Amino acid sequence: MLLSFALILLCGMAAGFVCKKIRFPALFGMILAGIALGPFALNLIDSSVLDISAQLRKIALVVVLIRAGLKLSLDELKKVGRPAVLMCFVPACFEIGGMVLIAPAVLGISVIDAAILGAVIAAVSPAVIVPKMIKLIDEKYGTDKAIPQMILAGASVDDVFVIVLFTTFTGLAQGESVSPVSFAKIPVSIILGIAAGLAAGLVMYLFFKKMHIRDTVKVLIVLCIAFLLCAAEDNWGEIIPFASLIGVMAAGLELRRKAPELSARLSKRFDKIWVMAEIILFVLVGASVNITSAMDTGLRGVLLILAVLVFRIIGVLVCLIGTKLNLRERIFCMLAYTPKATVQAAIGGLPLAMGLSCGNVVLTVSVIAILLTAPLGAFAIDLTHKKFLRHEE
């Protein structure tokens, strides 16, 4: 296991460094390193690490969402309001609709299988988008109109909405009936997640106010509270719908609102933790990619992904109707809302494990979506943000 972690960190850093030198996103190199090290190529990562890959990726995601919460301002979120809410579900609905229309003709699958595929592909990746938006907030690009904040908030909730739809569609494919309760879980889980996170943030603020402890210890406490929120969802999520990852971000948001100076100090420490967490996250995402499966569908899969991304872009434009964003800022939002990686790596293989007829197709197209959109979306953000967004001095 130790050798595997050494390889993950060293190869991930090296590949990321090379990509930066040729002006590609570092995460592209990390994903490629993961593919090379993974079980479908050189098979150099120990099975004990691969067995806990999903948990390790979730830990990294928790770190990035804590960073997001500590940098978000409630006042800035209020600036965007309606568009941020619409970004949580409208683009995903457009993309799923596009998949249902196009996939049966392109891949020869049924409508319900296309809906399952759409639910997997429609989720954007907070692991890709959130760090990029945090960087823009730090550098003050687009913050005059709260553009990074809007995209960050939408990407964090989008996954909850899509995963509930995925569960519903797979249930239909297995012959289960659709209950209105399953759709009611979406807003309930989001609201309860936010409420729990805000409560956790308030409790941490009161505790830190009374107890004079080092910031390093505070970082550990914040991490532990975040892990407890995630554990609560894992253990009781079926009984009480609860979006823990949104709660993690809400806890950081509340801490920033109550203690901005403290949150700024903690944020700098989490930035350092992210250096390692980012490498582990994207190398393990790459390790989950079966490149052979991607080759089977090939060009058809690439064309399908590009086609449904057009639907997603239209959905983003709908969300921005009535805003004060100019054309360049709208184009940036469209490009920034395309990367996929985290959810596709997490649930892309589930239909196959369930024995569904569309299992191989879903897994293959998920792989293509990761390889195509994660690096291209990250590259588009890096390439356009200085040209399309206003920089606040």
Short mmCIF file of C-alpha atoms in Angstrom, two decimals:
data_model
loop_
_atom_site.label_atom_id
_atom_site.label_comp_id
_atom_site.label_asym_id
_atom_site.label_seq_id
_atom_site.Cartn_x
_atom_site.Cartn_y
_atom_site.Cartn_z
CA MET A 1 0.00 0.00 0.00
CA LEU A 2 2.83 2.44 0.85
CA LEU A 3 4.49 1.77 -2.51
CA SER A 4 1.17 2.47 -4.24
CA PHE A 5 0.76 5.82 -2.49
CA ALA A 6 4.34 6.75 -3.34
CA LEU A 7 3.69 5.95 -7.01
CA ILE A 8 0.37 7.84 -6.99
CA LEU A 9 1.94 10.98 -5.53
CA LEU A 10 5.22 10.93 -7.48
CA CYS A 11 3.72 10.03 -10.86
CA GLY A 12 0.77 12.35 -10.32
CA MET A 13 3.02 15.28 -9.48
CA ALA A 14 5.37 14.56 -12.39
CA ALA A 15 2.56 14.21 -14.93
CA GLY A 16 0.85 17.35 -13.62
CA PHE A 17 4.11 19.29 -13.84
CA VAL A 18 4.67 18.21 -17.45
CA CYS A 19 1.14 19.22 -18.42
CA LYS A 20 1.57 22.63 -16.81
CA LYS A 21 4.77 23.15 -18.81
CA ILE A 22 2.91 22.56 -22.08
CA ARG A 23 -0.01 24.75 -20.89
CA PHE A 24 -2.42 21.86 -20.24
CA PRO A 25 -4.39 21.47 -16.99
CA ALA A 26 -2.40 19.56 -14.38
CA LEU A 27 -5.39 17.30 -13.70
CA PHE A 28 -5.11 15.94 -17.28
CA GLY A 29 -1.65 14.61 -16.47
CA MET A 30 -2.87 13.20 -13.16
CA ILE A 31 -5.71 11.33 -14.87
CA LEU A 32 -3.29 9.94 -17.47
CA ALA A 33 -0.93 8.86 -14.67
CA GLY A 34 -3.83 7.07 -12.99
CA ILE A 35 -4.77 5.28 -16.21
CA ALA A 36 -1.16 4.14 -16.66
CA LEU A 37 -0.79 2.96 -13.06
CA GLY A 38 -4.29 1.44 -12.83
CA PRO A 39 -5.52 -2.14 -13.15
CA PHE A 40 -6.34 -1.75 -16.87
CA ALA A 41 -2.76 -0.83 -17.82
CA LEU A 42 0.43 -1.41 -15.75
CA ASN A 43 -1.52 -2.56 -12.65
CA LEU A 44 0.95 -0.99 -10.21
CA ILE A 45 -1.62 0.19 -7.65
CA ASP A 46 -2.22 -2.33 -4.88
CA SER A 47 -5.72 -3.83 -4.71
CA SER A 48 -6.03 -2.67 -1.08
CA VAL A 49 -5.79 0.94 -2.32
CA LEU A 50 -8.24 0.35 -5.18
CA ASP A 51 -10.70 -1.19 -2.71
CA ILE A 52 -10.85 2.09 -0.78
CA SER A 53 -10.52 4.28 -3.87
CA ALA A 54 -14.09 5.61 -3.60
CA GLN A 55 -13.56 6.61 0.05
CA LEU A 56 -10.24 8.29 -0.73
CA ARG A 57 -11.84 10.25 -3.57
CA LYS A 58 -14.63 11.31 -1.23
CA ILE A 59 -12.13 12.55 1.37
CA ALA A 60 -10.47 14.67 -1.33
CA LEU A 61 -13.89 15.98 -2.36
CA VAL A 62 -14.63 16.90 1.27
CA VAL A 63 -11.40 18.92 1.38
CA VAL A 64 -12.27 20.87 -1.76
CA LEU A 65 -15.83 21.59 -0.56
CA ILE A 66 -14.55 22.83 2.82
CA ARG A 67 -12.24 25.17 0.89
CA ALA A 68 -15.22 26.32 -1.18
CA GLY A 69 -17.33 27.05 1.90
CA LEU A 70 -14.54 28.97 3.63
CA LYS A 71 -14.14 31.20 0.56
CA LEU A 72 -17.83 31.73 -0.24
CA SER A 73 -19.69 34.78 0.97
CA LEU A 74 -23.44 34.69 1.62
CA ASP A 75 -23.74 38.24 0.34
CA GLU A 76 -22.04 37.26 -2.91
CA LEU A 77 -24.38 34.28 -3.34
CA LYS A 78 -27.36 36.59 -2.85
CA LYS A 79 -26.12 38.60 -5.84
CA VAL A 80 -26.81 35.70 -8.20
CA GLY A 81 -29.84 34.18 -6.46
CA ARG A 82 -32.18 32.71 -9.10
CA PRO A 83 -29.51 31.71 -11.70
CA ALA A 84 -27.55 29.80 -9.04
CA VAL A 85 -30.68 27.83 -8.11
CA LEU A 86 -31.52 27.10 -11.76
CA MET A 87 -27.95 25.94 -12.45
CA CYS A 88 -28.51 23.17 -9.89
CA PHE A 89 -30.93 21.25 -12.13
CA VAL A 90 -31.84 22.92 -15.46
CA PRO A 91 -28.63 22.11 -17.43
CA ALA A 92 -28.75 18.50 -16.18
CA CYS A 93 -32.40 18.17 -17.30
CA PHE A 94 -31.53 19.51 -20.74
CA GLU A 95 -28.61 17.09 -21.04
CA ILE A 96 -30.67 14.07 -19.96
CA GLY A 97 -33.37 15.12 -22.44
CA GLY A 98 -30.75 15.33 -25.19
CA MET A 99 -29.45 11.87 -24.29
CA VAL A 100 -32.96 10.37 -24.44
CA LEU A 101 -33.47 11.92 -27.89
CA ILE A 102 -30.09 11.01 -29.41
CA ALA A 103 -28.66 7.90 -27.69
CA PRO A 104 -31.27 5.35 -28.92
CA ALA A 105 -30.43 6.23 -32.53
CA VAL A 106 -26.65 6.44 -32.06
CA LEU A 107 -26.10 3.46 -29.74
CA GLY A 108 -29.21 1.38 -30.41
CA ILE A 109 -30.39 1.35 -26.78
CA SER A 110 -33.89 1.75 -25.30
CA VAL A 111 -35.31 5.02 -24.01
CA ILE A 112 -35.04 3.95 -20.35
CA ASP A 113 -31.43 2.87 -20.91
CA ALA A 114 -30.76 6.25 -22.52
CA ALA A 115 -32.29 7.93 -19.45
CA ILE A 116 -29.96 5.96 -17.16
CA LEU A 117 -26.99 6.91 -19.34
CA GLY A 118 -28.12 10.54 -19.31
CA ALA A 119 -28.40 10.57 -15.52
CA VAL A 120 -24.80 9.34 -15.21
CA ILE A 121 -23.36 11.68 -17.84
CA ALA A 122 -25.36 14.79 -16.83
CA ALA A 123 -23.54 15.34 -13.54
CA VAL A 124 -20.80 17.96 -13.64
CA SER A 125 -17.68 17.38 -11.60
CA PRO A 126 -17.27 19.47 -8.43
CA ALA A 127 -13.76 17.99 -8.17
CA VAL A 128 -12.82 19.79 -11.39
CA ILE A 129 -15.02 22.89 -11.19
CA VAL A 130 -14.81 23.85 -7.50
CA PRO A 131 -10.97 24.23 -7.32
CA LYS A 132 -11.04 26.29 -10.52
CA MET A 133 -13.77 28.59 -9.18
CA ILE A 134 -11.95 28.95 -5.85
CA LYS A 135 -8.88 30.08 -7.77
CA LEU A 136 -10.95 32.66 -9.67
CA ILE A 137 -12.42 33.95 -6.39
CA ASP A 138 -8.90 34.27 -4.93
CA GLU A 139 -7.67 36.08 -8.04
CA LYS A 140 -10.89 38.14 -8.27
CA TYR A 141 -11.92 37.22 -11.80
CA GLY A 142 -15.67 37.61 -12.37
CA THR A 143 -16.32 38.29 -8.71
CA ASP A 144 -17.93 41.68 -9.45
CA LYS A 145 -20.94 39.71 -10.75
CA ALA A 146 -20.35 36.65 -8.52
CA ILE A 147 -19.85 34.38 -11.54
CA PRO A 148 -17.45 31.86 -9.87
CA GLN A 149 -19.75 31.73 -6.83
CA MET A 150 -22.77 30.95 -9.01
CA ILE A 151 -21.00 28.14 -10.88
CA LEU A 152 -19.51 26.77 -7.65
CA ALA A 153 -22.91 26.63 -5.90
CA GLY A 154 -24.64 25.05 -8.89
CA ALA A 155 -21.98 22.38 -9.38
CA SER A 156 -22.15 21.39 -5.72
CA VAL A 157 -25.92 20.73 -5.79
CA ASP A 158 -26.17 19.39 -9.36
CA ASP A 159 -24.80 15.99 -8.34
CA VAL A 160 -27.47 15.42 -5.67
CA PHE A 161 -30.25 16.06 -8.19
CA VAL A 162 -28.71 13.80 -10.85
CA ILE A 163 -27.96 10.88 -8.48
CA VAL A 164 -31.60 10.82 -7.31
CA LEU A 165 -32.71 10.67 -10.96
CA PHE A 166 -30.18 7.89 -11.60
CA THR A 167 -31.64 5.87 -8.70
CA THR A 168 -35.16 6.40 -10.05
CA PHE A 169 -34.29 5.38 -13.62
CA THR A 170 -32.36 2.26 -12.57
CA GLY A 171 -35.34 1.31 -10.39
CA LEU A 172 -37.61 1.58 -13.44
CA ALA A 173 -35.23 -0.57 -15.47
CA GLN A 174 -35.40 -3.23 -12.75
CA GLY A 175 -39.21 -3.20 -12.81
CA GLU A 176 -39.81 -1.02 -9.75
CA SER A 177 -42.57 1.60 -9.73
CA VAL A 178 -41.77 5.30 -9.55
CA SER A 179 -42.93 7.01 -6.39
CA PRO A 180 -43.43 10.78 -6.06
CA VAL A 181 -41.60 10.40 -2.73
CA SER A 182 -38.34 9.67 -4.59
CA PHE A 183 -38.55 13.05 -6.33
CA ALA A 184 -39.55 14.79 -3.10
CA LYS A 185 -36.27 13.58 -1.63
CA ILE A 186 -34.33 15.98 -3.85
CA PRO A 187 -35.35 19.29 -2.21
CA VAL A 188 -35.62 17.65 1.23
CA SER A 189 -32.05 16.27 1.09
CA ILE A 190 -30.69 19.63 -0.08
CA ILE A 191 -32.53 21.62 2.61
CA LEU A 192 -31.58 19.20 5.40
CA GLY A 193 -27.99 19.13 4.20
CA ILE A 194 -27.75 22.93 4.25
CA ALA A 195 -29.45 23.11 7.68
CA ALA A 196 -27.11 20.50 9.19
CA GLY A 197 -24.08 22.21 7.71
CA LEU A 198 -25.07 25.65 8.99
CA ALA A 199 -25.70 24.17 12.45
CA ALA A 200 -22.30 22.44 12.40
CA GLY A 201 -20.61 25.68 11.33
CA LEU A 202 -22.29 27.60 14.14
CA VAL A 203 -21.28 25.01 16.74
CA MET A 204 -17.66 25.13 15.52
CA TYR A 205 -17.65 28.93 15.66
CA LEU A 206 -18.92 28.96 19.27
CA PHE A 207 -16.42 26.27 20.25
CA PHE A 208 -13.47 28.04 18.62
CA LYS A 209 -14.55 31.32 20.23
CA LYS A 210 -14.36 29.83 23.73
CA MET A 211 -11.42 27.47 23.26
CA HIS A 212 -8.08 29.03 22.38
CA ILE A 213 -6.39 26.32 20.32
CA ARG A 214 -3.96 26.32 17.41
CA ASP A 215 -5.30 26.71 13.89
CA THR A 216 -3.82 23.33 12.96
CA VAL A 217 -6.04 21.68 15.59
CA LYS A 218 -9.01 23.67 14.30
CA VAL A 219 -8.35 22.31 10.81
CA LEU A 220 -8.47 18.77 12.17
CA ILE A 221 -11.74 19.51 14.00
CA VAL A 222 -13.31 20.96 10.84
CA LEU A 223 -12.25 17.85 8.90
CA CYS A 224 -13.67 15.54 11.57
CA ILE A 225 -17.02 17.39 11.58
CA ALA A 226 -17.13 17.10 7.78
CA PHE A 227 -16.42 13.36 7.97
CA LEU A 228 -19.19 12.96 10.57
CA LEU A 229 -21.66 14.69 8.24
CA CYS A 230 -20.71 12.27 5.45
CA ALA A 231 -20.93 9.30 7.80
CA ALA A 232 -24.41 10.43 8.88
CA GLU A 233 -25.58 10.31 5.26
CA ASP A 234 -23.96 6.90 4.69
CA ASN A 235 -25.63 5.42 7.78
CA TRP A 236 -29.03 7.13 7.82
CA GLY A 237 -29.43 8.53 4.31
CA GLU A 238 -32.09 5.97 3.41
CA ILE A 239 -34.22 6.96 6.40
CA ILE A 240 -33.61 10.72 6.30
CA PRO A 241 -32.59 12.12 2.89
CA PHE A 242 -29.52 14.19 3.57
CA ALA A 243 -26.99 15.78 1.18
CA SER A 244 -23.83 15.66 3.28
CA LEU A 245 -21.46 17.24 0.72
CA ILE A 246 -23.68 20.31 0.50
CA GLY A 247 -23.68 20.33 4.31
CA VAL A 248 -19.87 20.31 4.34
CA MET A 249 -19.80 23.42 2.15
CA ALA A 250 -22.55 25.08 4.20
CA ALA A 251 -20.52 24.51 7.40
CA GLY A 252 -17.56 26.36 5.88
CA LEU A 253 -19.90 29.10 4.66
CA GLU A 254 -21.32 29.64 8.15
CA LEU A 255 -17.85 29.66 9.68
CA ARG A 256 -16.79 32.34 7.20
CA ARG A 257 -19.88 34.41 7.95
CA LYS A 258 -19.31 34.31 11.70
CA ALA A 259 -15.50 34.51 11.77
CA PRO A 260 -14.06 35.83 8.48
CA GLU A 261 -10.51 36.27 9.83
CA LEU A 262 -10.40 32.75 11.24
CA SER A 263 -11.86 31.26 8.05
CA ALA A 264 -9.20 33.05 5.98
CA ARG A 265 -6.45 31.46 8.10
CA LEU A 266 -8.05 28.02 7.95
CA SER A 267 -8.56 28.39 4.21
CA LYS A 268 -4.81 28.83 3.68
CA ARG A 269 -4.15 25.61 5.57
CA PHE A 270 -6.75 23.70 3.56
CA ASP A 271 -5.11 25.04 0.40
CA LYS A 272 -1.96 23.19 1.46
CA ILE A 273 -3.88 19.99 2.20
CA TRP A 274 -5.44 20.22 -1.26
CA VAL A 275 -2.00 19.92 -2.88
CA MET A 276 -1.89 16.24 -1.89
CA ALA A 277 -5.65 15.60 -2.00
CA GLU A 278 -5.86 16.81 -5.61
CA ILE A 279 -3.20 14.34 -6.78
CA ILE A 280 -4.84 11.41 -4.99
CA LEU A 281 -8.29 12.35 -6.32
CA PHE A 282 -7.45 12.63 -10.00
CA VAL A 283 -4.93 9.78 -10.14
CA LEU A 284 -7.56 7.46 -8.60
CA VAL A 285 -10.19 8.79 -11.02
CA GLY A 286 -7.79 7.83 -13.81
CA ALA A 287 -7.19 4.42 -12.24
CA SER A 288 -10.92 3.70 -12.44
CA VAL A 289 -10.94 4.32 -16.21
CA ASN A 290 -11.04 1.23 -18.44
CA ILE A 291 -9.43 2.57 -21.59
CA THR A 292 -10.26 -0.65 -23.49
CA SER A 293 -13.97 -0.08 -22.94
CA ALA A 294 -13.66 3.46 -24.29
CA MET A 295 -12.09 2.14 -27.49
CA ASP A 296 -15.07 -0.16 -28.14
CA THR A 297 -17.59 2.64 -28.61
CA GLY A 298 -15.00 5.05 -29.99
CA LEU A 299 -16.17 7.80 -32.31
CA ARG A 300 -19.87 7.21 -31.67
CA GLY A 301 -19.35 7.81 -27.96
CA VAL A 302 -17.35 10.98 -28.57
CA LEU A 303 -20.00 12.37 -30.93
CA LEU A 304 -22.75 11.50 -28.44
CA ILE A 305 -20.97 13.33 -25.60
CA LEU A 306 -20.40 16.40 -27.78
CA ALA A 307 -24.05 16.37 -28.90
CA VAL A 308 -25.51 16.24 -25.39
CA LEU A 309 -23.08 18.95 -24.25
CA VAL A 310 -24.87 21.24 -26.72
CA PHE A 311 -28.08 20.57 -24.80
CA ARG A 312 -26.28 21.34 -21.51
CA ILE A 313 -24.98 24.62 -22.93
CA ILE A 314 -28.52 25.59 -23.96
CA GLY A 315 -29.65 24.77 -20.42
CA VAL A 316 -26.98 27.08 -18.98
CA LEU A 317 -28.12 29.87 -21.32
CA VAL A 318 -31.70 29.42 -20.10
CA CYS A 319 -30.49 29.80 -16.50
CA LEU A 320 -28.78 33.09 -17.38
CA ILE A 321 -31.82 34.72 -18.99
CA GLY A 322 -32.52 38.04 -17.27
CA THR A 323 -29.06 38.39 -15.72
CA LYS A 324 -26.66 41.29 -16.29
CA LEU A 325 -23.96 39.05 -17.73
CA ASN A 326 -22.56 40.07 -21.11
CA LEU A 327 -21.97 37.65 -24.00
CA ARG A 328 -18.38 36.78 -23.02
CA GLU A 329 -19.38 36.06 -19.42
CA ARG A 330 -22.22 33.82 -20.60
CA ILE A 331 -19.85 31.92 -22.88
CA PHE A 332 -17.48 31.43 -19.95
CA CYS A 333 -20.33 30.01 -17.82
CA MET A 334 -21.26 27.60 -20.63
CA LEU A 335 -17.68 26.32 -20.95
CA ALA A 336 -17.05 26.16 -17.21
CA TYR A 337 -20.12 23.97 -16.66
CA THR A 338 -18.99 21.09 -18.90
CA PRO A 339 -16.29 19.06 -17.02
CA LYS A 340 -17.28 15.59 -15.82
CA ALA A 341 -15.26 13.16 -13.74
CA THR A 342 -16.28 12.52 -10.13
CA VAL A 343 -19.81 11.12 -10.44
CA GLN A 344 -19.03 9.25 -13.65
CA ALA A 345 -16.11 7.50 -11.93
CA ALA A 346 -18.29 6.75 -8.89
CA ILE A 347 -21.49 5.40 -10.49
CA GLY A 348 -20.54 4.67 -14.11
CA GLY A 349 -20.03 0.99 -13.31
CA LEU A 350 -23.17 0.52 -11.17
CA PRO A 351 -25.60 -0.40 -14.00
CA LEU A 352 -23.19 -3.17 -15.04
CA ALA A 353 -22.96 -4.39 -11.44
CA MET A 354 -26.79 -4.36 -11.28
CA GLY A 355 -26.94 -6.65 -14.32
CA LEU A 356 -28.73 -4.09 -16.51
CA SER A 357 -28.51 -4.57 -20.28
CA CYS A 358 -27.11 -1.05 -20.70
CA GLY A 359 -24.29 -1.65 -18.19
CA ASN A 360 -21.40 -1.90 -20.66
CA VAL A 361 -22.62 1.06 -22.69
CA VAL A 362 -22.99 3.29 -19.60
CA LEU A 363 -19.52 2.36 -18.33
CA THR A 364 -17.92 2.94 -21.73
CA VAL A 365 -19.58 6.32 -22.37
CA SER A 366 -18.73 7.38 -18.79
CA VAL A 367 -15.06 6.69 -19.48
CA ILE A 368 -15.22 8.72 -22.70
CA ALA A 369 -16.96 11.58 -20.86
CA ILE A 370 -14.18 11.72 -18.26
CA LEU A 371 -11.36 11.58 -20.80
CA LEU A 372 -12.98 14.16 -23.07
CA THR A 373 -14.64 16.73 -20.81
CA ALA A 374 -12.46 16.84 -17.66
CA PRO A 375 -9.29 18.06 -19.38
CA LEU A 376 -11.08 20.11 -22.08
CA GLY A 377 -13.37 21.81 -19.56
CA ALA A 378 -10.47 22.63 -17.25
CA PHE A 379 -8.43 23.87 -20.23
CA ALA A 380 -11.32 26.07 -21.39
CA ILE A 381 -11.60 27.67 -17.93
CA ASP A 382 -7.86 28.36 -17.79
CA LEU A 383 -7.79 29.70 -21.34
CA THR A 384 -10.82 32.02 -21.19
CA HIS A 385 -11.17 33.41 -17.67
CA LYS A 386 -8.69 36.26 -18.17
CA LYS A 387 -10.24 37.24 -21.50
CA PHE A 388 -13.93 36.82 -20.68
CA LEU A 389 -14.19 37.85 -17.01
CA ARG A 390 -13.57 41.26 -15.45
CA HIS A 391 -10.61 41.38 -13.06
CA GLU A 392 -11.20 43.32 -9.83
CA GLU A 393 -8.12 45.10 -8.55
#
